Amino acid sequence: MAVADVERLQGFPLRAVVEAAIRHGSVDVEHHQTDALQQCARQLLRHGALLPWRPARRGARYGILATVTGPRPPARHHPAGLLGTAVAILYVFLWASAFVPSRILARAAPPLTILWIRFFLAGGALFVGAWLAGLRIPGDRGTWLRLLLLGTGGNALYLGLNYEALRHLSAGMGSIVASTNPLLLALLAPWLLREPLTLHKTVGLLLGFSGVVLAMHTRALTQEARPVDVLISAVGVLAFVFSNILYKRWRRRPHPVVLNAAQLLLAGAVLLPAALLIEGRPRVEWTFPVLASLAFLIVVLSIGASMLWFWILQHGEASRVSAYFFLTPVFGLLLGAVMLGEPLAPLDAVALVVIATGLWLTTRGGS
């Protein structure tokens, strides 16, 4: 079985692992500390493409042996694959759609106050669901410290700074800045995750950031893309990237529902004193747009999209989300125009193509 054939089994980034296995006869999958690669190994073992072996490294659960056990079956397009693609695109769409209600809330209510309310309600609902389902709640201090760091970076700082930026930044521009998180992750991965910066990723980085600058240029004479707001949003995205790196390097994680509930509750606990200190006593005018936006973010995004993501992970479709992530700025810009009446410039089409190409090159990997 050729390396390229193995890589196409489920679309996972297996090339480096399989090449190492072929060179050395075996490879410890867990040594890579990468969820996608561990999922790849499970898929390969399930398909009978590679044989399991007992790794010598103490504490590792399994490895893969580069031994061909049979020919690769012909590729088939079945309903599950089509369903996986549809769910992945739906998830990307939901992720991009968050910027419309977020901008409504950021301009109509104190942003930090509305965020801690959202985090407590969503986290509390998920926590009750986890408890009713009998999921294990971690009791050790180290796990809760990691959950606190994840909640602070991936929710409190990321959304707190983005909500502050969205008071002026357009929803479309906010989604464009937020969509650069795979670019920032690819930029930091060689040092923090030991993932190589390949030629594809380098070109993707240059194109992606160039597209962001072009989108900013088309709004240079408006208040919708002020450099200070873009910078605030970018710092929030950087905090989100660091939380993703921490997540990737964390081997023994709690159940995803427990993890999501805990980090939301902890993010709310972090933002509550900050909101009281900066914004004072909570004062929110509960108009219909505010209530509808908050309900959408809690029910559809914090709970619904999370459950959708767990389904994606369970069915081995996570790579499809990366494959379609380049649609995020497209969805965000179009939703901002349709839902909020944000103007579109002719150069936006060029900027979107440049950004989408950059994201596609960055997330596809390769050399």
Short mmCIF file of C-alpha atoms in Angstrom, two decimals, residues 29-353:
data_model
loop_
_atom_site.label_atom_id
_atom_site.label_comp_id
_atom_site.label_asym_id
_atom_site.label_seq_id
_atom_site.Cartn_x
_atom_site.Cartn_y
_atom_site.Cartn_z
CA VAL A 29 1.57 6.97 17.44
CA GLU A 30 1.02 8.52 20.86
CA HIS A 31 4.47 10.08 20.79
CA HIS A 32 3.10 12.60 18.29
CA GLN A 33 0.52 13.90 20.82
CA THR A 34 -1.83 14.69 17.96
CA ASP A 35 -5.50 13.70 18.14
CA ALA A 36 -5.85 13.51 14.37
CA LEU A 37 -2.96 11.03 14.08
CA GLN A 38 -4.38 8.84 16.83
CA GLN A 39 -7.74 8.85 15.04
CA CYS A 40 -5.87 7.94 11.84
CA ALA A 41 -4.33 4.94 13.52
CA ARG A 42 -7.72 3.73 14.70
CA GLN A 43 -9.14 4.12 11.18
CA LEU A 44 -6.21 2.21 9.67
CA LEU A 45 -6.50 -0.59 12.21
CA ARG A 46 -10.25 -0.78 11.58
CA HIS A 47 -9.70 -1.00 7.81
CA GLY A 48 -7.04 -3.68 8.24
CA ALA A 49 -4.42 -1.61 6.45
CA LEU A 50 -1.90 -1.77 9.31
CA LEU A 51 -1.30 -4.27 12.10
CA PRO A 52 -1.27 -3.27 15.78
CA TRP A 53 1.87 -3.79 17.84
CA ARG A 54 2.91 -3.40 21.44
CA PRO A 55 5.09 -0.25 21.70
CA ALA A 56 8.17 -0.45 23.86
CA ARG A 57 7.65 3.00 25.37
CA ARG A 58 6.12 2.63 28.81
CA GLY A 59 2.70 4.21 29.24
CA ALA A 60 1.77 4.21 25.55
CA ARG A 61 -1.47 2.45 24.67
CA TYR A 62 -0.81 1.40 21.09
CA GLY A 63 1.26 1.95 17.99
CA ILE A 64 1.04 0.94 14.34
CA LEU A 65 3.20 -1.44 12.34
CA ALA A 66 3.83 -0.67 8.68
CA THR A 67 2.70 -4.08 7.43
CA VAL A 68 0.30 -4.40 4.53
CA THR A 69 -2.48 -6.91 5.27
CA GLY A 70 -4.44 -6.64 2.05
CA PRO A 71 -5.23 -4.46 -0.96
CA ARG A 72 -6.97 -1.16 -0.45
CA PRO A 73 -10.67 -1.42 -1.32
CA PRO A 74 -11.88 0.88 -4.08
CA ALA A 75 -13.10 4.27 -2.92
CA ARG A 76 -16.88 4.48 -2.59
CA HIS A 77 -19.09 7.50 -2.17
CA HIS A 78 -21.67 6.42 0.39
CA PRO A 79 -24.35 8.36 2.30
CA ALA A 80 -22.20 8.52 5.45
CA GLY A 81 -19.50 10.38 3.52
CA LEU A 82 -22.03 12.81 2.09
CA LEU A 83 -23.53 13.26 5.55
CA GLY A 84 -20.08 13.92 7.00
CA THR A 85 -19.44 16.59 4.38
CA ALA A 86 -22.81 18.23 5.01
CA VAL A 87 -22.28 18.23 8.79
CA ALA A 88 -18.77 19.67 8.41
CA ILE A 89 -20.03 22.52 6.22
CA LEU A 90 -22.92 23.12 8.64
CA TYR A 91 -20.45 23.35 11.53
CA VAL A 92 -18.28 25.86 9.66
CA PHE A 93 -21.42 27.87 8.81
CA LEU A 94 -22.54 27.93 12.45
CA TRP A 95 -19.05 28.96 13.56
CA ALA A 96 -19.10 31.88 11.12
CA SER A 97 -22.69 32.83 11.99
CA ALA A 98 -21.72 33.67 15.58
CA PHE A 99 -20.37 37.07 14.56
CA VAL A 100 -23.78 38.50 13.63
CA PRO A 101 -25.45 38.04 17.05
CA SER A 102 -22.14 38.80 18.74
CA ARG A 103 -21.98 42.22 17.09
CA ILE A 104 -25.61 42.91 18.03
CA LEU A 105 -24.83 42.11 21.67
CA ALA A 106 -21.50 43.97 21.69
CA ARG A 107 -23.21 47.18 20.54
CA ALA A 108 -26.39 46.84 22.64
CA ALA A 109 -25.06 45.68 26.01
CA PRO A 110 -21.86 45.73 28.10
CA PRO A 111 -19.79 43.04 26.31
CA LEU A 112 -18.12 41.45 29.34
CA THR A 113 -21.38 41.33 31.27
CA ILE A 114 -23.27 39.66 28.45
CA LEU A 115 -20.42 37.16 28.03
CA TRP A 116 -20.31 35.96 31.63
CA ILE A 117 -24.09 35.57 31.54
CA ARG A 118 -23.77 33.51 28.35
CA PHE A 119 -20.95 31.38 29.77
CA PHE A 120 -22.75 30.61 33.04
CA LEU A 121 -26.02 29.69 31.30
CA ALA A 122 -24.41 27.54 28.58
CA GLY A 123 -21.84 25.96 30.89
CA GLY A 124 -24.47 25.26 33.54
CA ALA A 125 -26.77 23.57 31.01
CA LEU A 126 -23.93 21.38 29.70
CA PHE A 127 -22.76 20.55 33.23
CA VAL A 128 -26.25 19.42 34.26
CA GLY A 129 -26.43 17.31 31.09
CA ALA A 130 -23.05 15.73 31.88
CA TRP A 131 -24.15 14.97 35.45
CA LEU A 132 -27.44 13.42 34.32
CA ALA A 133 -25.54 11.31 31.77
CA GLY A 134 -23.28 10.00 34.54
CA LEU A 135 -20.10 11.38 32.99
CA ARG A 136 -17.05 11.48 35.23
CA ILE A 137 -16.29 14.89 36.74
CA PRO A 138 -12.53 15.35 37.33
CA GLY A 139 -11.44 15.85 40.91
CA ASP A 140 -7.71 16.53 40.68
CA ARG A 141 -6.24 20.01 40.86
CA GLY A 142 -4.05 19.64 37.76
CA THR A 143 -7.02 18.92 35.49
CA TRP A 144 -8.96 21.92 36.80
CA LEU A 145 -5.92 24.16 36.34
CA ARG A 146 -5.73 23.12 32.68
CA LEU A 147 -9.48 23.66 32.32
CA LEU A 148 -9.05 27.14 33.80
CA LEU A 149 -6.31 27.94 31.27
CA LEU A 150 -8.44 26.61 28.40
CA GLY A 151 -11.46 28.60 29.52
CA THR A 152 -9.44 31.77 30.04
CA GLY A 153 -7.70 31.63 26.66
CA GLY A 154 -10.32 29.99 24.46
CA ASN A 155 -13.36 31.81 25.86
CA ALA A 156 -12.71 34.68 28.27
CA LEU A 157 -9.84 36.36 26.40
CA TYR A 158 -10.81 35.29 22.88
CA LEU A 159 -14.45 36.32 23.05
CA GLY A 160 -13.91 39.16 25.53
CA LEU A 161 -11.44 40.90 23.23
CA ASN A 162 -13.50 40.12 20.13
CA TYR A 163 -16.66 41.54 21.69
CA GLU A 164 -14.76 44.69 22.56
CA ALA A 165 -13.51 44.93 18.96
CA LEU A 166 -17.00 44.22 17.55
CA ARG A 167 -18.32 47.43 19.08
CA HIS A 168 -16.80 49.07 15.98
CA LEU A 169 -15.55 46.19 13.81
CA SER A 170 -18.07 44.83 11.30
CA ALA A 171 -19.28 41.25 11.75
CA GLY A 172 -17.81 40.34 8.36
CA MET A 173 -14.41 41.77 9.22
CA GLY A 174 -14.55 40.08 12.62
CA SER A 175 -15.10 36.70 10.99
CA ILE A 176 -12.21 37.37 8.60
CA VAL A 177 -9.82 38.13 11.47
CA ALA A 178 -11.06 35.13 13.48
CA SER A 179 -10.62 32.82 10.49
CA THR A 180 -6.86 33.42 10.63
CA ASN A 181 -6.53 31.11 13.65
CA PRO A 182 -5.31 28.15 11.50
CA LEU A 183 -2.73 30.51 9.99
CA LEU A 184 -1.46 31.58 13.42
CA LEU A 185 -1.48 27.97 14.59
CA ALA A 186 0.57 26.91 11.56
CA LEU A 187 3.00 29.76 12.27
CA LEU A 188 3.54 28.69 15.90
CA ALA A 189 3.30 24.91 15.43
CA PRO A 190 6.98 24.35 14.44
CA TRP A 191 8.11 25.65 17.83
CA LEU A 192 5.26 24.58 20.13
CA LEU A 193 3.96 21.38 18.51
CA ARG A 194 6.99 20.30 16.45
CA GLU A 195 4.91 20.34 13.30
CA PRO A 196 6.92 21.39 10.23
CA LEU A 197 6.18 24.61 8.35
CA THR A 198 5.88 23.14 4.86
CA LEU A 199 5.91 24.98 1.55
CA HIS A 200 2.11 24.68 1.27
CA LYS A 201 1.67 26.20 4.72
CA THR A 202 4.16 28.99 4.04
CA VAL A 203 2.41 30.03 0.84
CA GLY A 204 -0.93 29.71 2.63
CA LEU A 205 0.24 31.98 5.44
CA LEU A 206 1.40 34.66 3.02
CA LEU A 207 -1.84 34.52 1.03
CA GLY A 208 -4.07 34.42 4.09
CA PHE A 209 -2.58 37.43 5.83
CA SER A 210 -2.38 39.32 2.52
CA GLY A 211 -6.11 38.78 2.05
CA VAL A 212 -6.82 40.18 5.53
CA VAL A 213 -4.78 43.30 4.73
CA LEU A 214 -6.67 43.66 1.44
CA ALA A 215 -10.03 43.37 3.24
CA MET A 216 -8.88 46.05 5.70
CA HIS A 217 -7.79 48.29 2.83
CA THR A 218 -11.27 48.23 1.28
CA ARG A 219 -12.63 49.60 4.58
CA ALA A 220 -9.83 52.06 5.29
CA LEU A 221 -12.13 55.10 5.17
CA THR A 222 -14.78 53.58 7.48
CA GLN A 223 -14.96 52.63 11.17
CA GLU A 224 -15.52 48.96 10.31
CA ALA A 225 -11.85 47.92 10.17
CA ARG A 226 -9.87 50.32 12.32
CA PRO A 227 -6.33 48.96 12.90
CA VAL A 228 -6.78 49.16 16.69
CA ASP A 229 -9.95 47.02 16.54
CA VAL A 230 -8.33 44.52 14.18
CA LEU A 231 -5.36 44.32 16.57
CA ILE A 232 -7.63 43.74 19.59
CA SER A 233 -9.45 41.00 17.71
CA ALA A 234 -6.15 39.45 16.57
CA VAL A 235 -4.85 39.31 20.16
CA GLY A 236 -8.05 37.47 21.09
CA VAL A 237 -7.49 35.01 18.23
CA LEU A 238 -3.91 34.51 19.44
CA ALA A 239 -5.23 33.62 22.92
CA PHE A 240 -7.57 31.13 21.23
CA VAL A 241 -4.64 29.61 19.32
CA PHE A 242 -2.59 29.16 22.51
CA SER A 243 -5.56 27.44 24.16
CA ASN A 244 -5.78 25.11 21.14
CA ILE A 245 -2.08 24.30 21.52
CA LEU A 246 -2.62 23.51 25.21
CA TYR A 247 -5.54 21.29 24.23
CA LYS A 248 -3.48 19.45 21.61
CA ARG A 249 -0.68 18.79 24.12
CA TRP A 250 -3.06 17.52 26.81
CA ARG A 251 -3.21 13.72 26.56
CA ARG A 252 -5.65 12.55 29.25
CA ARG A 253 -8.57 14.92 28.81
CA PRO A 254 -12.01 14.70 30.43
CA HIS A 255 -15.06 13.78 28.36
CA PRO A 256 -15.69 16.53 25.75
CA VAL A 257 -19.04 17.52 27.29
CA VAL A 258 -17.47 17.85 30.74
CA LEU A 259 -14.50 19.72 29.29
CA ASN A 260 -16.68 22.21 27.42
CA ALA A 261 -19.00 22.76 30.40
CA ALA A 262 -16.13 23.28 32.82
CA GLN A 263 -14.20 25.73 30.66
CA LEU A 264 -17.36 27.77 30.00
CA LEU A 265 -18.15 27.99 33.72
CA LEU A 266 -14.54 28.89 34.55
CA ALA A 267 -14.48 31.51 31.78
CA GLY A 268 -17.61 33.03 33.31
CA ALA A 269 -15.94 33.05 36.72
CA VAL A 270 -12.93 34.86 35.23
CA LEU A 271 -15.05 37.47 33.41
CA LEU A 272 -17.48 38.21 36.25
CA PRO A 273 -15.05 40.21 38.46
CA ALA A 274 -13.51 41.83 35.36
CA ALA A 275 -16.96 42.94 34.18
CA LEU A 276 -17.85 44.36 37.60
CA LEU A 277 -14.54 46.21 37.76
CA ILE A 278 -14.62 47.61 34.21
CA GLU A 279 -18.34 47.93 33.43
CA GLY A 280 -19.78 48.31 36.93
CA ARG A 281 -23.14 46.99 38.03
CA PRO A 282 -24.80 44.83 35.32
CA ARG A 283 -27.14 46.95 33.23
CA VAL A 284 -28.63 45.21 30.23
CA GLU A 285 -31.72 46.33 28.33
CA TRP A 286 -33.42 43.04 27.54
CA THR A 287 -34.81 43.96 24.13
CA PHE A 288 -35.91 41.30 21.65
CA PRO A 289 -32.69 41.52 19.54
CA VAL A 290 -30.59 41.09 22.71
CA LEU A 291 -32.63 38.12 23.96
CA ALA A 292 -32.75 36.47 20.52
CA SER A 293 -29.00 36.94 19.98
CA LEU A 294 -28.13 35.59 23.43
CA ALA A 295 -30.46 32.60 22.98
CA PHE A 296 -28.92 31.83 19.58
CA LEU A 297 -25.39 31.94 20.98
CA ILE A 298 -26.27 29.74 23.96
CA VAL A 299 -28.57 27.16 22.37
CA VAL A 300 -27.25 27.00 18.80
CA LEU A 301 -23.54 27.80 19.30
CA SER A 302 -22.41 26.93 22.84
CA ILE A 303 -24.61 23.82 23.11
CA GLY A 304 -25.78 22.83 19.61
CA ALA A 305 -22.50 23.40 17.75
CA SER A 306 -20.61 21.69 20.58
CA MET A 307 -22.81 18.60 20.28
CA LEU A 308 -22.31 18.72 16.51
CA TRP A 309 -18.54 18.83 17.02
CA PHE A 310 -18.71 15.80 19.32
CA TRP A 311 -20.65 13.94 16.61
CA ILE A 312 -17.98 14.92 14.10
CA LEU A 313 -15.21 13.59 16.37
CA GLN A 314 -17.11 10.39 17.11
CA HIS A 315 -17.62 9.63 13.41
CA GLY A 316 -14.06 10.47 12.38
CA GLU A 317 -15.03 13.48 10.27
CA ALA A 318 -12.81 16.11 11.95
CA SER A 319 -10.57 16.40 8.90
CA ARG A 320 -13.57 17.54 6.83
CA VAL A 321 -13.96 20.62 9.02
CA SER A 322 -10.37 21.60 8.22
CA ALA A 323 -11.03 20.91 4.56
CA TYR A 324 -13.96 23.37 4.49
CA PHE A 325 -12.66 25.92 6.98
CA PHE A 326 -11.74 28.22 4.09
CA LEU A 327 -15.49 28.95 3.77
CA THR A 328 -15.56 30.74 7.16
CA PRO A 329 -14.74 34.27 5.92
CA VAL A 330 -17.10 33.79 2.97
CA PHE A 331 -20.00 32.85 5.24
CA GLY A 332 -19.12 35.61 7.73
CA LEU A 333 -18.95 38.39 5.16
CA LEU A 334 -22.16 37.32 3.40
CA LEU A 335 -24.09 36.92 6.67
CA GLY A 336 -22.96 40.36 7.81
CA ALA A 337 -24.22 41.85 4.55
CA VAL A 338 -27.56 40.00 4.58
CA MET A 339 -28.41 40.17 8.29
CA LEU A 340 -26.87 43.52 9.28
CA GLY A 341 -26.75 45.38 5.97
CA GLU A 342 -22.95 45.69 6.05
CA PRO A 343 -21.65 47.00 2.71
CA LEU A 344 -19.62 44.82 0.37
CA ALA A 345 -16.84 46.27 -1.77
CA PRO A 346 -15.76 44.91 -5.19
CA LEU A 347 -12.34 44.03 -3.78
CA ASP A 348 -13.97 41.86 -1.11
CA ALA A 349 -14.37 39.08 -3.67
CA VAL A 350 -10.63 39.20 -4.39
CA ALA A 351 -9.80 39.29 -0.66
CA LEU A 352 -12.07 36.30 0.01
CA VAL A 353 -10.49 34.24 -2.78
#
